[in-house]
């Protein structure tokens, strides 16, 4: 059997293989609610054989959304439809995961196919918040700097969203601390110029991310794992570095994080990113080796052989796929065939299984 189809235990949750559907915003919600689109989109990918299907960034508060169309988990009414989705994913032998997120200063912007830049309050936008009042880019809204009460609200919102995620049946929680959203904004010296205990030194800048991980982790039953997505580098001089990421990963591991989902970038608009196949794998490998924590690799991983090599060589424990899973929801089933792994197909599709072709 190829390594890609080895099972993987995260606390008491066992993934049937190492292939994960990476979080992908669908910008298809009204007032934060999941709907038929999310059921079919996420459900198809569970049918397609992924071991873990993680929802898009689910905003922990209305002001924590990127766009007015984001998925959310800021009220109990959001739970019901999400439960339907987790039930379906679980029935396919896949594990349902959710990414909890706060967009920070990148909030109140348009869904890409509706416009660009800031959404005005009249058009459904809101006052976004951040570590300071500097906008992400010229056409982004100017955030309000979070004060002490605002920071406590962020923590309370992550806690409440976690309780709802558990009620909705999610078995894996991922905290979004990457891509220039709120927690990354606090971590990076490019976006955090605070002078209180949340700014300045490395320990101060990572404080909010650590407090969120601690707050969420404290609510999880012992058998459920906590993942954290980080941007391993800002790809910008004077910014967050891989060395910072290794140091953060050690702290997060000690706080109970079970896996670091290793992405990069997103905190400044004009970073030069060498986006070649598997360009972020080296960061997952280094964090895994130097921090002694499980990692996920993501970014331009598009073939079965590439994914297999990442796992077989021990560069990461999981492989997350985003755009390739959009192109091919059945990527895991196709990868199994390509690698000669004998994995079950949904019984409804058994007659289409390649070995049965006559
Ligand atoms: C449509 C789309 C939506 C995305 N939304 C999210 C998201 O909600 N949260 C997140 O952490 N990353 C998000 N990403 C980033 C992906 O999870 C992934 O890290 C990135 O696309 C690189 O992987 P890929 O080369 O396999 O696409 C999104 C990417 C795409 C293409």
Short mmCIF file of C-alpha atoms and ligand atoms in Angstrom, two decimals:
data_model
loop_
_atom_site.label_atom_id
_atom_site.label_comp_id
_atom_site.label_asym_id
_atom_site.label_seq_id
_atom_site.Cartn_x
_atom_site.Cartn_y
_atom_site.Cartn_z
CA UNK A 1 0.00 0.00 0.00
CA UNK A 2 1.30 3.49 -0.73
CA UNK A 3 1.89 5.67 2.33
CA UNK A 4 -0.77 8.17 1.17
CA UNK A 5 -3.44 5.62 2.02
CA UNK A 6 -2.15 4.80 5.49
CA UNK A 7 -4.59 5.82 8.17
CA UNK A 8 -3.61 8.62 10.52
CA UNK A 9 -4.68 9.09 14.13
CA UNK A 10 -5.24 12.57 15.51
CA UNK A 11 -6.03 11.96 19.18
CA UNK A 12 -9.06 9.67 19.11
CA UNK A 13 -10.01 10.47 15.52
CA UNK A 14 -8.67 8.22 12.77
CA UNK A 15 -8.48 9.48 9.21
CA UNK A 16 -8.67 6.69 6.65
CA UNK A 17 -5.95 8.29 4.52
CA UNK A 18 -3.69 11.34 4.41
CA UNK A 19 -5.68 13.36 1.88
CA UNK A 20 -7.52 16.42 3.18
CA UNK A 21 -9.84 18.87 1.48
CA UNK A 22 -8.26 22.21 2.31
CA UNK A 23 -10.54 24.99 3.58
CA UNK A 24 -12.03 26.91 0.68
CA UNK A 25 -14.35 29.90 0.99
CA UNK A 26 -17.44 29.44 -1.14
CA UNK A 27 -18.86 32.92 -0.49
CA UNK A 28 -22.30 31.36 -0.83
CA UNK A 29 -23.92 32.01 2.53
CA UNK A 30 -26.63 34.44 3.50
CA UNK A 31 -26.24 35.72 7.06
CA UNK A 32 -23.59 33.05 7.70
CA UNK A 33 -25.86 30.08 7.04
CA UNK A 34 -24.72 26.92 5.29
CA UNK A 35 -27.10 25.72 2.57
CA UNK A 36 -27.52 23.14 -0.20
CA UNK A 37 -24.38 24.42 -1.95
CA UNK A 38 -22.23 23.59 1.06
CA UNK A 39 -23.86 20.19 1.49
CA UNK A 40 -23.26 19.20 -2.12
CA UNK A 41 -19.79 20.79 -2.34
CA UNK A 42 -18.44 19.28 0.88
CA UNK A 43 -20.46 16.10 0.54
CA UNK A 44 -19.10 15.41 -2.97
CA UNK A 45 -15.59 15.60 -1.68
CA UNK A 46 -16.36 13.13 1.09
CA UNK A 47 -17.84 10.81 -1.56
CA UNK A 48 -14.62 11.37 -3.50
CA UNK A 49 -12.61 9.67 -0.79
CA UNK A 50 -10.81 12.37 1.21
CA UNK A 51 -9.94 11.30 4.75
CA UNK A 52 -10.79 14.72 6.18
CA UNK A 53 -13.03 17.40 4.71
CA UNK A 54 -12.53 20.83 6.26
CA UNK A 55 -15.13 23.55 5.67
CA UNK A 56 -14.20 26.97 4.49
CA UNK A 57 -13.28 29.66 7.03
CA UNK A 58 -16.32 29.97 9.27
CA UNK A 59 -16.47 33.40 10.85
CA UNK A 60 -16.75 33.45 14.64
CA UNK A 61 -18.51 36.82 14.52
CA UNK A 62 -20.23 38.93 11.83
CA UNK A 63 -17.31 41.39 11.88
CA UNK A 64 -14.92 38.43 11.55
CA UNK A 65 -16.16 37.67 8.03
CA UNK A 66 -14.09 38.40 4.94
CA UNK A 67 -17.17 39.16 2.83
CA UNK A 68 -20.91 39.44 3.52
CA UNK A 69 -21.26 36.00 1.89
CA UNK A 70 -19.02 34.05 4.30
CA UNK A 71 -20.03 30.99 6.26
CA UNK A 72 -20.44 31.76 9.97
CA UNK A 73 -20.90 30.20 13.36
CA UNK A 74 -21.83 33.19 15.48
CA UNK A 75 -25.37 32.09 16.41
CA UNK A 76 -27.01 28.86 17.46
CA UNK A 77 -29.28 28.91 14.40
CA UNK A 78 -26.21 28.16 12.25
CA UNK A 79 -25.81 24.73 13.85
CA UNK A 80 -28.74 22.89 12.28
CA UNK A 81 -27.71 22.82 8.63
CA UNK A 82 -24.07 22.21 9.52
CA UNK A 83 -25.18 19.09 11.42
CA UNK A 84 -26.73 17.78 8.23
CA UNK A 85 -23.38 18.27 6.49
CA UNK A 86 -21.31 16.58 9.20
CA UNK A 87 -23.72 13.64 9.25
CA UNK A 88 -23.36 13.21 5.50
CA UNK A 89 -19.57 13.50 5.52
CA UNK A 90 -19.34 11.00 8.38
CA UNK A 91 -21.63 8.55 6.60
CA UNK A 92 -19.11 8.45 3.72
CA UNK A 93 -16.32 7.31 6.05
CA UNK A 94 -14.72 10.74 6.00
CA UNK A 95 -14.16 13.03 8.97
CA UNK A 96 -15.85 16.47 9.09
CA UNK A 97 -13.63 19.38 10.11
CA UNK A 98 -14.30 23.09 10.39
CA UNK A 99 -11.99 26.07 10.15
CA UNK A 100 -12.81 28.80 12.68
CA UNK A 101 -11.72 32.23 11.53
CA UNK A 102 -11.64 35.95 12.13
CA UNK A 103 -10.75 38.05 9.10
CA UNK A 104 -9.46 41.04 11.07
CA UNK A 105 -8.52 43.98 8.86
CA UNK A 106 -9.22 41.96 5.70
CA UNK A 107 -12.93 41.95 6.53
CA UNK A 108 -15.77 43.85 4.87
CA UNK A 109 -14.51 43.27 1.34
CA UNK A 110 -16.29 42.06 -1.77
CA UNK A 111 -16.57 38.48 -2.92
CA UNK A 112 -14.29 38.42 -5.97
CA UNK A 113 -17.05 37.86 -8.50
CA UNK A 114 -19.10 40.75 -7.08
CA UNK A 115 -16.49 43.48 -6.89
CA UNK A 116 -13.21 44.36 -5.22
CA UNK A 117 -12.02 46.24 -2.17
CA UNK A 118 -14.12 47.62 0.67
CA UNK A 119 -17.86 47.04 0.99
CA UNK A 120 -19.60 50.12 2.36
CA UNK A 121 -21.89 49.81 5.37
CA UNK A 122 -24.80 50.75 3.09
CA UNK A 123 -23.97 47.75 0.90
CA UNK A 124 -23.84 45.29 3.81
CA UNK A 125 -20.31 46.04 5.02
CA UNK A 126 -19.12 46.74 8.57
CA UNK A 127 -16.31 48.27 10.57
CA UNK A 128 -13.49 45.70 10.54
CA UNK A 129 -11.00 45.41 13.39
CA UNK A 130 -7.27 44.71 13.54
CA UNK A 131 -4.20 45.09 15.69
CA UNK A 132 -3.98 48.72 14.57
CA UNK A 133 -5.72 51.10 12.19
CA UNK A 134 -3.57 50.51 9.10
CA UNK A 135 -5.55 49.00 6.20
CA UNK A 136 -4.30 45.90 4.38
CA UNK A 137 -4.18 47.79 1.07
CA UNK A 138 -5.29 51.14 -0.32
CA UNK A 139 -8.70 49.90 -1.45
CA UNK A 140 -9.37 47.98 1.80
CA UNK A 141 -11.35 49.46 4.71
CA UNK A 142 -9.50 51.16 7.54
CA UNK A 143 -9.79 48.88 10.60
CA UNK A 144 -10.44 49.99 14.16
CA UNK A 145 -7.66 48.92 16.53
CA UNK A 146 -8.90 46.31 18.99
CA UNK A 147 -8.88 47.49 22.60
CA UNK A 148 -8.73 45.18 25.62
CA UNK A 149 -12.49 44.61 25.57
CA UNK A 150 -12.37 43.92 21.84
CA UNK A 151 -9.70 41.28 22.35
CA UNK A 152 -11.80 39.63 25.06
CA UNK A 153 -14.73 39.58 22.63
CA UNK A 154 -12.58 37.82 20.02
CA UNK A 155 -11.70 35.15 22.58
CA UNK A 156 -15.33 34.81 23.66
CA UNK A 157 -16.42 34.51 20.02
CA UNK A 158 -13.91 31.72 19.33
CA UNK A 159 -15.12 29.92 22.47
CA UNK A 160 -18.79 30.20 21.53
CA UNK A 161 -18.11 29.11 17.94
CA UNK A 162 -16.22 26.07 19.22
CA UNK A 163 -19.18 25.00 21.35
CA UNK A 164 -21.42 25.36 18.29
CA UNK A 165 -18.98 23.46 16.06
CA UNK A 166 -19.04 20.56 18.51
CA UNK A 167 -22.85 20.67 18.65
CA UNK A 168 -22.86 20.53 14.85
CA UNK A 169 -20.83 17.31 14.94
CA UNK A 170 -17.44 18.46 13.72
CA UNK A 171 -14.67 16.14 14.86
CA UNK A 172 -11.72 18.29 13.86
CA UNK A 173 -11.38 22.00 14.63
CA UNK A 174 -8.86 24.11 12.77
CA UNK A 175 -8.03 27.65 13.87
CA UNK A 176 -7.20 29.98 11.01
CA UNK A 177 -4.06 31.87 12.00
CA UNK A 178 -2.74 32.36 8.45
CA UNK A 179 -3.17 34.43 5.29
CA UNK A 180 -3.12 37.88 6.86
CA UNK A 181 -6.30 37.41 8.87
CA UNK A 182 -6.63 38.56 12.47
CA UNK A 183 -4.34 36.12 14.31
CA UNK A 184 -1.63 36.36 11.65
CA UNK A 185 -1.96 40.16 11.71
CA UNK A 186 -1.13 40.11 15.41
CA UNK A 187 1.82 37.71 14.93
CA UNK A 188 3.56 39.59 12.15
CA UNK A 189 5.66 42.70 12.85
CA UNK A 190 4.51 44.04 9.47
CA UNK A 191 0.93 44.41 10.70
CA UNK A 192 1.33 44.74 14.48
CA UNK A 193 2.69 48.00 15.87
CA UNK A 194 0.92 47.77 19.21
CA UNK A 195 2.64 48.94 22.35
CA UNK A 196 0.59 46.93 24.86
CA UNK A 197 1.09 43.29 25.88
CA UNK A 198 -0.14 42.18 22.42
CA UNK A 199 2.58 43.99 20.50
CA UNK A 200 6.33 44.41 20.35
CA UNK A 201 8.19 41.24 21.34
CA UNK A 202 7.62 37.85 19.70
CA UNK A 203 5.90 36.62 22.90
CA UNK A 204 3.55 39.59 22.84
CA UNK A 205 2.71 39.33 19.13
CA UNK A 206 1.84 35.62 19.34
CA UNK A 207 -0.19 36.16 22.55
CA UNK A 208 -3.59 36.40 20.85
CA UNK A 209 -3.02 33.29 18.71
CA UNK A 210 -1.87 31.38 21.77
CA UNK A 211 -4.83 32.58 23.84
CA UNK A 212 -7.24 31.51 21.10
CA UNK A 213 -5.64 28.07 20.85
CA UNK A 214 -5.76 27.71 24.64
CA UNK A 215 -9.39 28.88 24.81
CA UNK A 216 -10.57 26.57 22.02
CA UNK A 217 -8.46 23.63 23.21
CA UNK A 218 -9.92 23.88 26.71
CA UNK A 219 -13.39 23.25 25.27
CA UNK A 220 -12.50 20.19 23.21
CA UNK A 221 -13.04 16.75 24.66
CA UNK A 222 -9.74 14.91 24.96
CA UNK A 223 -10.39 12.68 21.94
CA UNK A 224 -10.89 15.54 19.46
CA UNK A 225 -7.89 17.17 17.77
CA UNK A 226 -7.04 20.81 17.26
CA UNK A 227 -5.30 21.97 14.09
CA UNK A 228 -3.83 25.42 13.51
CA UNK A 229 -3.20 26.88 10.06
CA UNK A 230 -0.34 29.33 9.98
CA UNK A 231 1.51 31.27 7.33
CA UNK A 232 5.09 30.06 7.79
CA UNK A 233 6.55 33.18 6.19
CA UNK A 234 5.42 36.62 5.04
CA UNK A 235 7.81 36.34 2.08
CA UNK A 236 8.78 39.92 2.95
CA UNK A 237 11.91 41.39 4.53
CA UNK A 238 11.22 42.43 8.10
CA UNK A 239 8.19 40.16 8.31
CA UNK A 240 7.25 36.86 9.96
CA UNK A 241 9.78 34.11 9.23
CA UNK A 242 10.07 30.33 9.22
CA UNK A 243 12.18 30.61 12.37
CA UNK A 244 9.27 32.45 14.02
CA UNK A 245 6.96 29.69 12.79
CA UNK A 246 9.07 26.93 14.32
CA UNK A 247 9.10 28.82 17.62
CA UNK A 248 5.33 29.39 17.44
CA UNK A 249 4.70 25.74 16.56
CA UNK A 250 6.60 24.65 19.68
CA UNK A 251 4.43 26.93 21.83
CA UNK A 252 1.21 25.81 20.14
CA UNK A 253 2.16 22.16 20.55
CA UNK A 254 2.71 22.75 24.27
CA UNK A 255 -0.73 24.41 24.37
CA UNK A 256 -2.33 21.30 22.90
CA UNK A 257 -2.32 21.87 19.13
CA UNK A 258 -2.06 18.51 17.38
CA UNK A 259 -1.06 19.56 13.86
CA UNK A 260 0.26 22.66 12.15
CA UNK A 261 -1.33 23.16 8.75
CA UNK A 262 1.49 24.98 7.00
CA UNK A 263 0.63 27.65 4.45
CA UNK A 264 2.40 30.95 3.73
CA UNK A 265 1.80 34.58 2.82
CA UNK A 266 -1.29 36.75 2.68
CA UNK A 267 -0.33 39.47 5.12
CA UNK A 268 0.98 42.03 2.65
CA UNK A 269 -0.42 42.63 -0.82
CA UNK A 270 2.78 42.69 -2.83
CA UNK A 271 4.96 39.84 -1.54
CA UNK A 272 6.95 37.92 -4.14
CA UNK A 273 5.90 34.30 -3.72
CA UNK A 274 7.74 31.60 -5.68
CA UNK A 275 4.64 29.58 -6.42
CA UNK A 276 6.11 26.44 -7.96
CA UNK A 277 4.75 22.90 -7.40
CA UNK A 278 4.86 22.02 -3.71
CA UNK A 279 6.53 25.33 -2.83
CA UNK A 280 5.31 25.30 0.78
CA UNK A 281 6.23 21.69 1.58
CA UNK A 282 9.70 22.68 2.81
CA UNK A 283 8.07 24.73 5.57
CA UNK A 284 5.86 21.85 6.69
CA UNK A 285 8.92 19.62 6.70
CA UNK A 286 11.00 22.03 8.75
CA UNK A 287 8.29 22.69 11.34
CA UNK A 288 7.67 18.95 11.65
CA UNK A 289 11.37 18.25 12.18
CA UNK A 290 12.34 21.20 14.37
CA UNK A 291 9.18 21.63 16.45
CA UNK A 292 8.44 17.91 16.70
CA UNK A 293 4.79 18.38 15.77
CA UNK A 294 2.65 16.80 13.07
CA UNK A 295 2.19 19.00 10.01
CA UNK A 296 0.03 19.30 6.94
CA UNK A 297 1.49 20.35 3.59
CA UNK A 298 -0.54 22.46 1.18
CA UNK A 299 -0.06 24.49 -1.97
CA UNK A 300 0.26 23.42 -5.61
CA UNK A 301 0.09 19.74 -4.82
CA UNK A 302 -1.75 18.34 -7.81
CA UNK A 303 -0.67 14.76 -8.54
CA UNK A 304 -0.91 11.44 -6.73
CA UNK A 305 2.84 10.86 -7.08
CA UNK A 306 3.64 14.26 -5.56
CA UNK A 307 1.31 13.68 -2.62
CA UNK A 308 2.66 10.17 -2.07
CA UNK A 309 6.24 11.43 -2.03
CA UNK A 310 5.44 14.06 0.64
CA UNK A 311 4.04 11.40 2.97
CA UNK A 312 6.50 8.61 2.13
CA UNK A 313 9.50 10.88 2.72
CA UNK A 314 8.08 12.15 5.99
CA UNK A 315 7.88 15.75 4.86
CA UNK A 316 4.41 16.07 6.35
CA UNK A 317 1.73 13.90 7.93
CA UNK A 318 -1.18 15.11 5.83
CA UNK A 319 -1.54 16.58 2.36
CA UNK A 320 -4.19 19.26 1.88
CA UNK A 321 -5.57 19.93 -1.58
CA UNK A 322 -7.61 22.95 -2.55
CA UNK A 323 -7.87 23.76 -6.26
CA UNK A 324 -7.14 20.20 -7.40
CA UNK A 325 -10.11 19.07 -5.29
CA UNK A 326 -12.24 21.66 -7.12
CA UNK A 327 -11.08 20.30 -10.46
CA UNK A 328 -11.56 16.71 -9.35
CA UNK A 329 -13.69 15.92 -6.27
CA UNK A 330 -12.74 12.26 -6.78
CA UNK A 331 -9.01 12.96 -6.60
CA UNK A 332 -8.47 10.52 -3.70
CA UNK A 333 -10.20 7.67 -5.56
CA UNK A 334 -8.23 8.45 -8.70
CA UNK A 335 -4.99 8.73 -6.71
CA UNK A 336 -5.61 5.34 -5.12
CA UNK A 337 -6.00 3.79 -8.55
CA UNK A 338 -2.90 5.55 -9.88
CA UNK A 339 -0.82 4.37 -6.92
CA UNK A 340 -2.24 0.85 -6.91
CA UNK A 341 -3.96 1.19 -3.54
CA UNK A 342 -6.97 -0.98 -2.90
CA UNK A 343 -9.47 1.42 -1.34
CA UNK A 344 -13.21 1.07 -1.11
CA UNK A 345 -15.38 3.07 -3.48
CA UNK A 346 -18.85 4.18 -2.47
CA UNK A 347 -21.01 1.11 -3.06
CA UNK A 348 -23.22 3.18 -5.34
CA UNK A 349 -20.20 3.78 -7.62
CA UNK A 350 -18.65 0.33 -7.37
CA UNK A 351 -19.52 -0.61 -10.96
CA UNK A 352 -17.47 2.34 -12.19
CA UNK A 353 -14.36 1.30 -10.30
CA UNK A 354 -11.48 1.04 -12.78
CA UNK A 355 -10.63 -2.61 -12.10
CA UNK A 356 -14.19 -3.48 -13.09
CA UNK A 357 -13.85 -1.91 -16.53
CA UNK A 358 -14.67 -4.54 -19.17
C1 LIG B 1 -11.56 29.18 -3.72
C2 LIG B 1 -10.56 29.18 -2.61
C3 LIG B 1 -10.96 29.54 -1.32
C4 LIG B 1 -10.05 29.49 -0.25
N1 LIG B 1 -10.49 29.73 1.02
C5 LIG B 1 -9.67 29.47 2.08
C6 LIG B 1 -10.17 29.47 3.41
O1 LIG B 1 -11.36 29.67 3.66
N2 LIG B 1 -9.28 29.24 4.41
C7 LIG B 1 -7.96 28.99 4.17
O2 LIG B 1 -7.19 28.78 5.11
N3 LIG B 1 -7.48 28.94 2.90
C8 LIG B 1 -8.31 29.13 1.87
N4 LIG B 1 -7.83 29.00 0.59
C9 LIG B 1 -6.46 28.54 0.39
C10 LIG B 1 -6.43 27.03 0.19
O3 LIG B 1 -6.92 26.33 1.33
C11 LIG B 1 -5.01 26.55 -0.13
O4 LIG B 1 -4.18 26.81 0.97
C12 LIG B 1 -4.43 27.22 -1.37
O5 LIG B 1 -5.40 27.31 -2.41
C13 LIG B 1 -3.22 26.47 -1.92
O6 LIG B 1 -3.57 25.13 -2.20
P1 LIG B 1 -3.87 24.61 -3.73
O7 LIG B 1 -2.63 24.92 -4.54
O8 LIG B 1 -4.10 23.13 -3.55
O9 LIG B 1 -5.05 25.34 -4.24
C14 LIG B 1 -8.71 29.09 -0.49
C15 LIG B 1 -8.32 28.77 -1.80
C16 LIG B 1 -9.23 28.78 -2.84
C17 LIG B 1 -8.77 28.38 -4.21
#
